[in-house]
Amino acid sequence: MNDHAPPEVLTEEELRATCLRLRNWGRWGPEDQRGTVNHVTPEMVVAASRLVRTGQSFSLAMPFDQNGPQTGRRGRHNPVHYMIQSGTDAHSGCQDADGLRYADDAVLMPTQCGTQWDALSHVFYDEHMYNGFDLRLVSSRGAERCGIEHVSDRMAGRGVLLDVAGHLGVAALEDGFPIRAALLEAVAEAQGTVVGAGDFLLVRTGQLGRCLDSGDWGTFAGGAAPGLAFDTLDWIQDRCLAAVCSDTFAIEVRPEATRTIRRPWHWVAIPNIGLSVGEIFVLDPLAEACRADGHFDFLFVAPPLPITGAVGSPVNPMALR
């Protein structure tokens, strides 16, 4: 089957077998709540700092405003930004008794409404989350295990961009296009890029850039999308990646490779492998700079907000090259 063919249809038995085969529960101890970011060593971070060659810096985040991709489906809405105190309040004189004129504001938003990390408590496998913790430990009060705060000091290291759309000579892959492991290998080879242990892998499909350029989100939020095929999970596990990020709503190809299970790639990646997953990353400007000088690796720094017990976090990822 070539890279342009539709996804294979997996049975639930095959999906569950993959979950068990790639499971990392206990790999870093019975109390581990960090998963694959454990692959990143201090020496790797030091080496990644040397990848800053030009001083260029790229924010990989979307603006957090009302123009985002969310539709309200399943409760996710775009950020609501409002003022607590404003310049008009100051002009009116109502602040003068305090001896200071100022502005304050607030933001109300789901943690996964824009550019964001999934925490390891975000997706469950049957009755468990990553490392075998009981899913009931995520309650109305938040996640008692595997909250996003546990990786707030670990999201830094060598970033690697695989520009799949650029490799195939298109601005954006078609919705439903499956990116298989063999294609990731081909892109890496063509770029002269080695993907290895502790890397933060960024996969560009061009889908987000297409939506931003057109001003039309269409079905970006949960609809058909290009993305990683199921066989990339073995590829990711074999290379001991720290995290995988992409410029799509949910990283994996949609429609899914199963008939009844939603997000089969997520089933394996988050609760079983313990993989950190970043979604809705802006990658087009970074890809243009990488193509210009042929360097597709860089210092990647993307700490989540340490929101205690959160199952995800907005983030402003930075690529420094």
PDB file of C-alpha atoms in Angstrom:
ATOM      1  CA  MET A   1       0.000   0.000   0.000  1.00  0.00           C
ATOM      2  CA  ASN A   2       1.451   3.391  -0.945  1.00  0.00           C
ATOM      3  CA  ASP A   3       1.438   6.597   1.078  1.00  0.00           C
ATOM      4  CA  HIS A   4      -1.536   8.006  -0.804  1.00  0.00           C
ATOM      5  CA  ALA A   5      -3.884   5.094  -0.144  1.00  0.00           C
ATOM      6  CA  PRO A   6      -6.715   5.351   2.431  1.00  0.00           C
ATOM      7  CA  PRO A   7      -5.995   4.266   6.006  1.00  0.00           C
ATOM      8  CA  GLU A   8      -6.136   0.594   6.778  1.00  0.00           C
ATOM      9  CA  VAL A   9      -9.176  -0.492   8.753  1.00  0.00           C
ATOM     10  CA  LEU A  10      -8.110  -1.772  12.167  1.00  0.00           C
ATOM     11  CA  THR A  11     -10.166  -4.088  14.289  1.00  0.00           C
ATOM     12  CA  GLU A  12     -10.583  -3.310  17.973  1.00  0.00           C
ATOM     13  CA  GLU A  13      -8.556  -6.439  18.745  1.00  0.00           C
ATOM     14  CA  GLU A  14      -5.645  -5.140  16.664  1.00  0.00           C
ATOM     15  CA  LEU A  15      -5.894  -1.754  18.348  1.00  0.00           C
ATOM     16  CA  ARG A  16      -5.826  -3.266  21.825  1.00  0.00           C
ATOM     17  CA  ALA A  17      -2.914  -5.521  20.928  1.00  0.00           C
ATOM     18  CA  THR A  18      -0.924  -2.456  19.871  1.00  0.00           C
ATOM     19  CA  CYS A  19      -1.815  -0.690  23.121  1.00  0.00           C
ATOM     20  CA  LEU A  20      -0.380  -3.576  25.119  1.00  0.00           C
ATOM     21  CA  ARG A  21       2.675  -4.067  22.899  1.00  0.00           C
ATOM     22  CA  LEU A  22       3.780  -0.406  23.061  1.00  0.00           C
ATOM     23  CA  ARG A  23       2.759   0.228  26.674  1.00  0.00           C
ATOM     24  CA  ASN A  24       5.305   2.085  28.818  1.00  0.00           C
ATOM     25  CA  TRP A  25       3.594   1.567  32.182  1.00  0.00           C
ATOM     26  CA  GLY A  26       6.265   1.127  34.843  1.00  0.00           C
ATOM     27  CA  ARG A  27       9.128   1.961  32.486  1.00  0.00           C
ATOM     28  CA  TRP A  28      10.139   4.951  34.632  1.00  0.00           C
ATOM     29  CA  GLY A  29       8.750   3.586  37.873  1.00  0.00           C
ATOM     30  CA  PRO A  30       5.251   2.943  39.254  1.00  0.00           C
ATOM     31  CA  GLU A  31       4.701   6.590  40.281  1.00  0.00           C
ATOM     32  CA  ASP A  32       5.888   8.240  37.071  1.00  0.00           C
ATOM     33  CA  GLN A  33       3.583  10.975  35.753  1.00  0.00           C
ATOM     34  CA  ARG A  34       5.758  12.360  32.948  1.00  0.00           C
ATOM     35  CA  GLY A  35       5.956   9.622  30.344  1.00  0.00           C
ATOM     36  CA  THR A  36       8.136  10.085  27.284  1.00  0.00           C
ATOM     37  CA  VAL A  37       9.613  13.429  28.285  1.00  0.00           C
ATOM     38  CA  ASN A  38      11.754  11.266  30.571  1.00  0.00           C
ATOM     39  CA  HIS A  39      13.767  10.497  27.426  1.00  0.00           C
ATOM     40  CA  VAL A  40      15.190  14.039  27.533  1.00  0.00           C
ATOM     41  CA  THR A  41      18.441  14.252  29.483  1.00  0.00           C
ATOM     42  CA  PRO A  42      20.229  17.404  30.692  1.00  0.00           C
ATOM     43  CA  GLU A  43      22.984  16.655  28.180  1.00  0.00           C
ATOM     44  CA  MET A  44      20.402  16.677  25.379  1.00  0.00           C
ATOM     45  CA  VAL A  45      19.155  20.096  26.443  1.00  0.00           C
ATOM     46  CA  VAL A  46      22.698  21.465  26.463  1.00  0.00           C
ATOM     47  CA  ALA A  47      23.278  20.061  22.965  1.00  0.00           C
ATOM     48  CA  ALA A  48      19.975  21.549  21.768  1.00  0.00           C
ATOM     49  CA  SER A  49      21.063  25.001  22.947  1.00  0.00           C
ATOM     50  CA  ARG A  50      23.895  24.840  20.402  1.00  0.00           C
ATOM     51  CA  LEU A  51      21.351  24.612  17.565  1.00  0.00           C
ATOM     52  CA  VAL A  52      20.686  28.357  17.807  1.00  0.00           C
ATOM     53  CA  ARG A  53      22.637  29.385  14.709  1.00  0.00           C
ATOM     54  CA  THR A  54      20.951  32.560  13.405  1.00  0.00           C
ATOM     55  CA  GLY A  55      19.174  34.027  16.421  1.00  0.00           C
ATOM     56  CA  GLN A  56      15.820  33.681  14.697  1.00  0.00           C
ATOM     57  CA  SER A  57      12.890  32.956  16.987  1.00  0.00           C
ATOM     58  CA  PHE A  58       9.481  31.671  15.973  1.00  0.00           C
ATOM     59  CA  SER A  59       6.354  31.572  18.052  1.00  0.00           C
ATOM     60  CA  LEU A  60       4.395  28.476  17.050  1.00  0.00           C
ATOM     61  CA  ALA A  61       1.173  29.599  18.744  1.00  0.00           C
ATOM     62  CA  MET A  62      -2.058  30.840  17.260  1.00  0.00           C
ATOM     63  CA  PRO A  63      -3.487  34.088  18.622  1.00  0.00           C
ATOM     64  CA  PHE A  64      -5.749  33.304  21.578  1.00  0.00           C
ATOM     65  CA  ASP A  65      -8.854  35.233  20.575  1.00  0.00           C
ATOM     66  CA  GLN A  66     -12.394  34.850  19.288  1.00  0.00           C
ATOM     67  CA  ASN A  67     -11.148  34.064  15.769  1.00  0.00           C
ATOM     68  CA  GLY A  68      -9.943  30.576  16.701  1.00  0.00           C
ATOM     69  CA  PRO A  69     -11.103  27.221  15.341  1.00  0.00           C
ATOM     70  CA  GLN A  70     -13.500  26.153  18.087  1.00  0.00           C
ATOM     71  CA  THR A  71     -17.203  25.719  17.412  1.00  0.00           C
ATOM     72  CA  GLY A  72     -18.522  24.940  20.889  1.00  0.00           C
ATOM     73  CA  ARG A  73     -18.647  21.225  20.060  1.00  0.00           C
ATOM     74  CA  ARG A  74     -18.201  19.135  23.220  1.00  0.00           C
ATOM     75  CA  GLY A  75     -17.928  22.329  25.228  1.00  0.00           C
ATOM     76  CA  ARG A  76     -14.798  23.756  23.624  1.00  0.00           C
ATOM     77  CA  HIS A  77     -15.120  27.432  22.758  1.00  0.00           C
ATOM     78  CA  ASN A  78     -12.670  30.106  21.683  1.00  0.00           C
ATOM     79  CA  PRO A  79     -11.091  32.344  24.337  1.00  0.00           C
ATOM     80  CA  VAL A  80     -13.265  35.037  25.884  1.00  0.00           C
ATOM     81  CA  HIS A  81     -11.135  38.063  26.779  1.00  0.00           C
ATOM     82  CA  TYR A  82     -12.698  40.771  28.910  1.00  0.00           C
ATOM     83  CA  MET A  83     -11.577  43.829  30.836  1.00  0.00           C
ATOM     84  CA  ILE A  84     -11.724  44.116  34.610  1.00  0.00           C
ATOM     85  CA  GLN A  85     -10.419  47.691  34.592  1.00  0.00           C
ATOM     86  CA  SER A  86      -9.834  49.807  31.499  1.00  0.00           C
ATOM     87  CA  GLY A  87      -8.617  53.150  30.224  1.00  0.00           C
ATOM     88  CA  THR A  88     -12.168  54.431  30.146  1.00  0.00           C
ATOM     89  CA  ASP A  89     -12.490  53.575  33.851  1.00  0.00           C
ATOM     90  CA  ALA A  90      -9.296  55.531  34.483  1.00  0.00           C
ATOM     91  CA  HIS A  91     -10.453  58.486  32.366  1.00  0.00           C
ATOM     92  CA  SER A  92     -13.711  58.681  34.287  1.00  0.00           C
ATOM     93  CA  GLY A  93     -11.807  59.243  37.508  1.00  0.00           C
ATOM     94  CA  CYS A  94     -13.270  56.238  39.314  1.00  0.00           C
ATOM     95  CA  GLN A  95      -9.776  54.911  40.099  1.00  0.00           C
ATOM     96  CA  ASP A  96      -8.297  58.167  41.371  1.00  0.00           C
ATOM     97  CA  ALA A  97      -9.110  57.469  45.008  1.00  0.00           C
ATOM     98  CA  ASP A  98      -6.590  54.614  44.838  1.00  0.00           C
ATOM     99  CA  GLY A  99      -3.875  56.888  43.452  1.00  0.00           C
ATOM    100  CA  LEU A 100      -3.217  54.711  40.380  1.00  0.00           C
ATOM    101  CA  ARG A 101      -4.667  54.581  36.891  1.00  0.00           C
ATOM    102  CA  TYR A 102      -4.359  51.128  35.332  1.00  0.00           C
ATOM    103  CA  ALA A 103      -5.926  48.352  33.260  1.00  0.00           C
ATOM    104  CA  ASP A 104      -6.576  44.737  34.215  1.00  0.00           C
ATOM    105  CA  ASP A 105      -8.082  41.958  32.170  1.00  0.00           C
ATOM    106  CA  ALA A 106      -9.037  38.295  32.293  1.00  0.00           C
ATOM    107  CA  VAL A 107      -9.383  35.359  29.907  1.00  0.00           C
ATOM    108  CA  LEU A 108     -11.915  32.544  30.058  1.00  0.00           C
ATOM    109  CA  MET A 109     -11.042  29.566  27.884  1.00  0.00           C
ATOM    110  CA  PRO A 110     -10.849  25.787  27.711  1.00  0.00           C
ATOM    111  CA  THR A 111      -7.278  24.634  28.165  1.00  0.00           C
ATOM    112  CA  GLN A 112      -7.357  22.976  24.729  1.00  0.00           C
ATOM    113  CA  CYS A 113      -9.008  25.665  22.632  1.00  0.00           C
ATOM    114  CA  GLY A 114      -5.891  26.712  20.690  1.00  0.00           C
ATOM    115  CA  THR A 115      -2.218  25.791  20.512  1.00  0.00           C
ATOM    116  CA  GLN A 116      -1.940  23.343  23.379  1.00  0.00           C
ATOM    117  CA  TRP A 117      -0.456  20.320  25.090  1.00  0.00           C
ATOM    118  CA  ASP A 118      -2.475  17.258  26.009  1.00  0.00           C
ATOM    119  CA  ALA A 119      -1.682  16.050  29.513  1.00  0.00           C
ATOM    120  CA  LEU A 120      -1.263  12.336  30.166  1.00  0.00           C
ATOM    121  CA  SER A 121      -4.603  12.444  32.010  1.00  0.00           C
ATOM    122  CA  HIS A 122      -6.438  13.623  28.877  1.00  0.00           C
ATOM    123  CA  VAL A 123      -7.254  10.238  27.275  1.00  0.00           C
ATOM    124  CA  PHE A 124      -8.136   7.003  29.058  1.00  0.00           C
ATOM    125  CA  TYR A 125      -7.706   3.358  28.138  1.00  0.00           C
ATOM    126  CA  ASP A 126     -10.665   1.496  29.594  1.00  0.00           C
ATOM    127  CA  GLU A 127     -10.493   2.204  33.352  1.00  0.00           C
ATOM    128  CA  HIS A 128      -6.995   3.689  33.400  1.00  0.00           C
ATOM    129  CA  MET A 129      -4.845   6.586  32.336  1.00  0.00           C
ATOM    130  CA  TYR A 130      -1.087   6.497  31.737  1.00  0.00           C
ATOM    131  CA  ASN A 131       0.976   4.240  34.001  1.00  0.00           C
ATOM    132  CA  GLY A 132      -2.093   2.348  35.200  1.00  0.00           C
ATOM    133  CA  PHE A 133      -3.562   5.128  37.339  1.00  0.00           C
ATOM    134  CA  ASP A 134      -7.310   4.807  37.888  1.00  0.00           C
ATOM    135  CA  LEU A 135      -9.318   7.130  35.658  1.00  0.00           C
ATOM    136  CA  ARG A 136     -11.459   8.081  38.676  1.00  0.00           C
ATOM    137  CA  LEU A 137      -8.471  10.060  39.919  1.00  0.00           C
ATOM    138  CA  VAL A 138      -9.564  12.653  37.347  1.00  0.00           C
ATOM    139  CA  SER A 139     -12.630  14.124  39.028  1.00  0.00           C
ATOM    140  CA  SER A 140     -14.546  17.401  39.000  1.00  0.00           C
ATOM    141  CA  ARG A 141     -11.662  18.803  41.042  1.00  0.00           C
ATOM    142  CA  GLY A 142      -9.090  17.969  38.372  1.00  0.00           C
ATOM    143  CA  ALA A 143      -6.457  15.292  37.840  1.00  0.00           C
ATOM    144  CA  GLU A 144      -4.869  13.878  40.990  1.00  0.00           C
ATOM    145  CA  ARG A 145      -2.393  12.042  38.757  1.00  0.00           C
ATOM    146  CA  CYS A 146      -0.751  13.011  35.460  1.00  0.00           C
ATOM    147  CA  GLY A 147      -1.872  16.651  35.529  1.00  0.00           C
ATOM    148  CA  ILE A 148      -0.113  18.979  33.118  1.00  0.00           C
ATOM    149  CA  GLU A 149       1.895  20.546  35.964  1.00  0.00           C
ATOM    150  CA  HIS A 150       4.111  17.457  36.115  1.00  0.00           C
ATOM    151  CA  VAL A 151       5.798  18.332  32.808  1.00  0.00           C
ATOM    152  CA  SER A 152       5.960  22.112  33.272  1.00  0.00           C
ATOM    153  CA  ASP A 153       9.754  21.988  33.640  1.00  0.00           C
ATOM    154  CA  ARG A 154      10.467  19.373  30.972  1.00  0.00           C
ATOM    155  CA  MET A 155       9.256  20.744  27.620  1.00  0.00           C
ATOM    156  CA  ALA A 156      12.598  21.888  26.242  1.00  0.00           C
ATOM    157  CA  GLY A 157      15.163  20.222  24.021  1.00  0.00           C
ATOM    158  CA  ARG A 158      15.952  19.484  20.395  1.00  0.00           C
ATOM    159  CA  GLY A 159      13.069  20.262  18.087  1.00  0.00           C
ATOM    160  CA  VAL A 160      12.903  18.634  14.662  1.00  0.00           C
ATOM    161  CA  LEU A 161      10.548  19.694  11.882  1.00  0.00           C
ATOM    162  CA  LEU A 162       9.453  17.173   9.283  1.00  0.00           C
ATOM    163  CA  ASP A 163       7.848  19.271   6.551  1.00  0.00           C
ATOM    164  CA  VAL A 164       5.685  16.640   4.899  1.00  0.00           C
ATOM    165  CA  ALA A 165       3.688  19.109   2.795  1.00  0.00           C
ATOM    166  CA  GLY A 166       6.870  20.808   1.607  1.00  0.00           C
ATOM    167  CA  HIS A 167       8.454  17.468   0.754  1.00  0.00           C
ATOM    168  CA  LEU A 168       5.476  16.572  -1.429  1.00  0.00           C
ATOM    169  CA  GLY A 169       5.494  19.986  -3.095  1.00  0.00           C
ATOM    170  CA  VAL A 170       2.096  21.161  -1.890  1.00  0.00           C
ATOM    171  CA  ALA A 171       0.969  24.012   0.332  1.00  0.00           C
ATOM    172  CA  ALA A 172      -1.189  21.647   2.354  1.00  0.00           C
ATOM    173  CA  LEU A 173      -1.991  17.953   2.347  1.00  0.00           C
ATOM    174  CA  GLU A 174      -5.503  16.938   1.432  1.00  0.00           C
ATOM    175  CA  ASP A 175      -7.919  16.163   4.239  1.00  0.00           C
ATOM    176  CA  GLY A 176      -7.808  12.447   5.011  1.00  0.00           C
ATOM    177  CA  PHE A 177      -4.208  12.048   3.784  1.00  0.00           C
ATOM    178  CA  PRO A 178      -2.443   9.437   5.981  1.00  0.00           C
ATOM    179  CA  ILE A 179       1.188  10.166   6.848  1.00  0.00           C
ATOM    180  CA  ARG A 180       2.746   6.754   7.266  1.00  0.00           C
ATOM    181  CA  ALA A 181       6.029   5.895   8.934  1.00  0.00           C
ATOM    182  CA  ALA A 182       7.686   5.289   5.571  1.00  0.00           C
ATOM    183  CA  LEU A 183       6.802   8.819   4.499  1.00  0.00           C
ATOM    184  CA  LEU A 184       8.245  10.297   7.698  1.00  0.00           C
ATOM    185  CA  GLU A 185      11.443   8.381   6.950  1.00  0.00           C
ATOM    186  CA  ALA A 186      11.489   9.688   3.373  1.00  0.00           C
ATOM    187  CA  VAL A 187      11.018  13.291   4.518  1.00  0.00           C
ATOM    188  CA  ALA A 188      13.780  12.989   7.112  1.00  0.00           C
ATOM    189  CA  GLU A 189      16.161  11.513   4.560  1.00  0.00           C
ATOM    190  CA  ALA A 190      15.378  14.182   1.973  1.00  0.00           C
ATOM    191  CA  GLN A 191      15.936  16.932   4.544  1.00  0.00           C
ATOM    192  CA  GLY A 192      19.125  15.327   5.835  1.00  0.00           C
ATOM    193  CA  THR A 193      17.495  15.169   9.255  1.00  0.00           C
ATOM    194  CA  VAL A 194      18.084  12.476  11.866  1.00  0.00           C
ATOM    195  CA  VAL A 195      15.203  11.942  14.288  1.00  0.00           C
ATOM    196  CA  GLY A 196      16.275  10.374  17.556  1.00  0.00           C
ATOM    197  CA  ALA A 197      15.886   9.885  21.273  1.00  0.00           C
ATOM    198  CA  GLY A 198      14.565  12.814  23.275  1.00  0.00           C
ATOM    199  CA  ASP A 199      13.511  14.826  20.216  1.00  0.00           C
ATOM    200  CA  PHE A 200      10.408  16.984  20.051  1.00  0.00           C
ATOM    201  CA  LEU A 201       9.010  16.120  16.622  1.00  0.00           C
ATOM    202  CA  LEU A 202       6.953  18.693  14.729  1.00  0.00           C
ATOM    203  CA  VAL A 203       5.040  17.409  11.685  1.00  0.00           C
ATOM    204  CA  ARG A 204       3.804  19.971   9.166  1.00  0.00           C
ATOM    205  CA  THR A 205       0.750  19.141   7.052  1.00  0.00           C
ATOM    206  CA  GLY A 206      -0.123  22.715   6.050  1.00  0.00           C
ATOM    207  CA  GLN A 207      -3.748  22.334   7.159  1.00  0.00           C
ATOM    208  CA  LEU A 208      -3.654  25.076   9.801  1.00  0.00           C
ATOM    209  CA  GLY A 209      -1.877  27.463   7.445  1.00  0.00           C
ATOM    210  CA  ARG A 210      -4.506  26.815   4.782  1.00  0.00           C
ATOM    211  CA  CYS A 211      -7.287  27.727   7.213  1.00  0.00           C
ATOM    212  CA  LEU A 212      -5.494  30.844   8.443  1.00  0.00           C
ATOM    213  CA  ASP A 213      -4.796  32.018   4.869  1.00  0.00           C
ATOM    214  CA  SER A 214      -8.367  31.463   3.709  1.00  0.00           C
ATOM    215  CA  GLY A 215     -10.025  32.776   6.864  1.00  0.00           C
ATOM    216  CA  ASP A 216     -12.287  29.725   6.796  1.00  0.00           C
ATOM    217  CA  TRP A 217     -12.032  27.063   9.498  1.00  0.00           C
ATOM    218  CA  GLY A 218     -14.449  24.715   7.767  1.00  0.00           C
ATOM    219  CA  THR A 219     -14.382  21.390   9.636  1.00  0.00           C
ATOM    220  CA  PHE A 220     -10.911  21.896  11.142  1.00  0.00           C
ATOM    221  CA  ALA A 221     -12.297  21.362  14.658  1.00  0.00           C
ATOM    222  CA  GLY A 222     -12.796  17.603  14.630  1.00  0.00           C
ATOM    223  CA  GLY A 223     -13.487  16.952  10.959  1.00  0.00           C
ATOM    224  CA  ALA A 224     -11.483  15.242   8.236  1.00  0.00           C
ATOM    225  CA  ALA A 225      -7.780  16.042   8.347  1.00  0.00           C
ATOM    226  CA  PRO A 226      -4.390  14.905   7.131  1.00  0.00           C
ATOM    227  CA  GLY A 227      -2.361  13.363   9.904  1.00  0.00           C
ATOM    228  CA  LEU A 228      -0.273  10.586  11.320  1.00  0.00           C
ATOM    229  CA  ALA A 229      -1.301   7.060  10.377  1.00  0.00           C
ATOM    230  CA  PHE A 230      -1.499   4.287  12.929  1.00  0.00           C
ATOM    231  CA  ASP A 231       1.820   2.718  11.922  1.00  0.00           C
ATOM    232  CA  THR A 232       3.719   5.829  13.061  1.00  0.00           C
ATOM    233  CA  LEU A 233       3.219   4.725  16.670  1.00  0.00           C
ATOM    234  CA  ASP A 234       5.863   1.986  16.359  1.00  0.00           C
ATOM    235  CA  TRP A 235       8.163   4.470  14.627  1.00  0.00           C
ATOM    236  CA  ILE A 236       7.722   6.968  17.467  1.00  0.00           C
ATOM    237  CA  GLN A 237       8.254   4.354  20.165  1.00  0.00           C
ATOM    238  CA  ASP A 238      11.334   2.903  18.466  1.00  0.00           C
ATOM    239  CA  ARG A 239      12.956   6.358  18.345  1.00  0.00           C
ATOM    240  CA  CYS A 240      12.149   7.220  21.964  1.00  0.00           C
ATOM    241  CA  LEU A 241      10.693  10.608  21.051  1.00  0.00           C
ATOM    242  CA  ALA A 242       9.869  13.047  23.839  1.00  0.00           C
ATOM    243  CA  ALA A 243       6.782  14.494  22.169  1.00  0.00           C
ATOM    244  CA  VAL A 244       4.982  14.822  18.848  1.00  0.00           C
ATOM    245  CA  CYS A 245       3.266  18.013  17.667  1.00  0.00           C
ATOM    246  CA  SER A 246       1.454  19.027  14.509  1.00  0.00           C
ATOM    247  CA  ASP A 247      -0.526  21.790  12.814  1.00  0.00           C
ATOM    248  CA  THR A 248      -3.840  19.934  12.947  1.00  0.00           C
ATOM    249  CA  PHE A 249      -6.637  19.690  15.487  1.00  0.00           C
ATOM    250  CA  ALA A 250      -5.764  16.176  16.696  1.00  0.00           C
ATOM    251  CA  ILE A 251      -2.520  15.035  14.980  1.00  0.00           C
ATOM    252  CA  GLU A 252      -3.870  11.728  13.663  1.00  0.00           C
ATOM    253  CA  VAL A 253      -5.436  11.246  10.243  1.00  0.00           C
ATOM    254  CA  ARG A 254      -9.200  11.659  10.059  1.00  0.00           C
ATOM    255  CA  PRO A 255     -11.315   9.711   9.227  1.00  0.00           C
ATOM    256  CA  GLU A 256      -9.757   7.226  11.605  1.00  0.00           C
ATOM    257  CA  ALA A 257      -8.406   3.796  10.801  1.00  0.00           C
ATOM    258  CA  THR A 258     -11.140   2.133  12.853  1.00  0.00           C
ATOM    259  CA  ARG A 259     -14.865   1.886  12.288  1.00  0.00           C
ATOM    260  CA  THR A 260     -16.064   2.288  15.887  1.00  0.00           C
ATOM    261  CA  ILE A 261     -13.188   3.749  17.967  1.00  0.00           C
ATOM    262  CA  ARG A 262     -12.587   7.497  17.991  1.00  0.00           C
ATOM    263  CA  ARG A 263      -8.971   8.607  18.035  1.00  0.00           C
ATOM    264  CA  PRO A 264      -7.249   5.184  17.886  1.00  0.00           C
ATOM    265  CA  TRP A 265      -3.813   6.811  17.584  1.00  0.00           C
ATOM    266  CA  HIS A 266      -4.542   8.730  20.802  1.00  0.00           C
ATOM    267  CA  TRP A 267      -5.656   5.501  22.519  1.00  0.00           C
ATOM    268  CA  VAL A 268      -2.138   4.152  22.113  1.00  0.00           C
ATOM    269  CA  ALA A 269      -0.081   7.337  22.318  1.00  0.00           C
ATOM    270  CA  ILE A 270      -1.300   9.043  25.476  1.00  0.00           C
ATOM    271  CA  PRO A 271      -2.536   6.474  28.023  1.00  0.00           C
ATOM    272  CA  ASN A 272      -0.283   3.605  26.920  1.00  0.00           C
ATOM    273  CA  ILE A 273       2.962   5.060  25.543  1.00  0.00           C
ATOM    274  CA  GLY A 274       2.711   8.142  27.759  1.00  0.00           C
ATOM    275  CA  LEU A 275       3.516  10.396  24.807  1.00  0.00           C
ATOM    276  CA  SER A 276       3.231  14.154  25.156  1.00  0.00           C
ATOM    277  CA  VAL A 277       1.091  15.470  22.312  1.00  0.00           C
ATOM    278  CA  GLY A 278       0.951  19.062  21.024  1.00  0.00           C
ATOM    279  CA  GLU A 279      -1.805  20.244  18.695  1.00  0.00           C
ATOM    280  CA  ILE A 280      -2.727  23.295  16.584  1.00  0.00           C
ATOM    281  CA  PHE A 281       0.911  24.451  16.222  1.00  0.00           C
ATOM    282  CA  VAL A 282       1.652  27.184  13.666  1.00  0.00           C
ATOM    283  CA  LEU A 283       4.451  25.737  11.541  1.00  0.00           C
ATOM    284  CA  ASP A 284       4.443  27.499   8.152  1.00  0.00           C
ATOM    285  CA  PRO A 285       6.833  30.410   8.950  1.00  0.00           C
ATOM    286  CA  LEU A 286       9.246  28.032  10.687  1.00  0.00           C
ATOM    287  CA  ALA A 287       9.157  25.662   7.715  1.00  0.00           C
ATOM    288  CA  GLU A 288       9.968  28.493   5.322  1.00  0.00           C
ATOM    289  CA  ALA A 289      13.033  29.451   7.362  1.00  0.00           C
ATOM    290  CA  CYS A 290      14.173  25.828   7.621  1.00  0.00           C
ATOM    291  CA  ARG A 291      13.872  25.295   3.876  1.00  0.00           C
ATOM    292  CA  ALA A 292      15.849  28.477   3.223  1.00  0.00           C
ATOM    293  CA  ASP A 293      19.016  27.305   4.970  1.00  0.00           C
ATOM    294  CA  GLY A 294      18.506  23.542   5.095  1.00  0.00           C
ATOM    295  CA  HIS A 295      18.520  23.268   8.891  1.00  0.00           C
ATOM    296  CA  PHE A 296      15.406  21.545  10.249  1.00  0.00           C
ATOM    297  CA  ASP A 297      16.481  21.211  13.878  1.00  0.00           C
ATOM    298  CA  PHE A 298      16.442  23.918  16.543  1.00  0.00           C
ATOM    299  CA  LEU A 299      16.115  24.638  20.233  1.00  0.00           C
ATOM    300  CA  PHE A 300      12.494  23.982  21.193  1.00  0.00           C
ATOM    301  CA  VAL A 301      11.055  25.516  24.376  1.00  0.00           C
ATOM    302  CA  ALA A 302       7.356  25.041  25.184  1.00  0.00           C
ATOM    303  CA  PRO A 303       6.498  24.820  28.890  1.00  0.00           C
ATOM    304  CA  PRO A 304       2.788  24.455  29.631  1.00  0.00           C
ATOM    305  CA  LEU A 305       1.115  26.605  32.238  1.00  0.00           C
ATOM    306  CA  PRO A 306       1.490  24.713  35.541  1.00  0.00           C
ATOM    307  CA  ILE A 307      -2.248  24.562  36.155  1.00  0.00           C
ATOM    308  CA  THR A 308      -2.632  22.100  38.998  1.00  0.00           C
ATOM    309  CA  GLY A 309      -4.652  19.083  37.922  1.00  0.00           C
ATOM    310  CA  ALA A 310      -5.301  20.295  34.382  1.00  0.00           C
ATOM    311  CA  VAL A 311      -5.649  17.733  31.579  1.00  0.00           C
ATOM    312  CA  GLY A 312      -4.229  20.159  29.015  1.00  0.00           C
ATOM    313  CA  SER A 313      -2.667  23.581  28.743  1.00  0.00           C
ATOM    314  CA  PRO A 314      -2.447  26.461  26.288  1.00  0.00           C
ATOM    315  CA  VAL A 315       1.126  27.108  25.254  1.00  0.00           C
ATOM    316  CA  ASN A 316       3.269  29.543  23.280  1.00  0.00           C
ATOM    317  CA  PRO A 317       5.914  27.176  21.844  1.00  0.00           C
ATOM    318  CA  MET A 318       9.158  28.751  20.694  1.00  0.00           C
ATOM    319  CA  ALA A 319      11.582  27.509  18.055  1.00  0.00           C
ATOM    320  CA  LEU A 320      14.990  29.195  18.361  1.00  0.00           C
ATOM    321  CA  ARG A 321      17.301  28.635  15.416  1.00  0.00           C
TER     322      ARG A 321
END
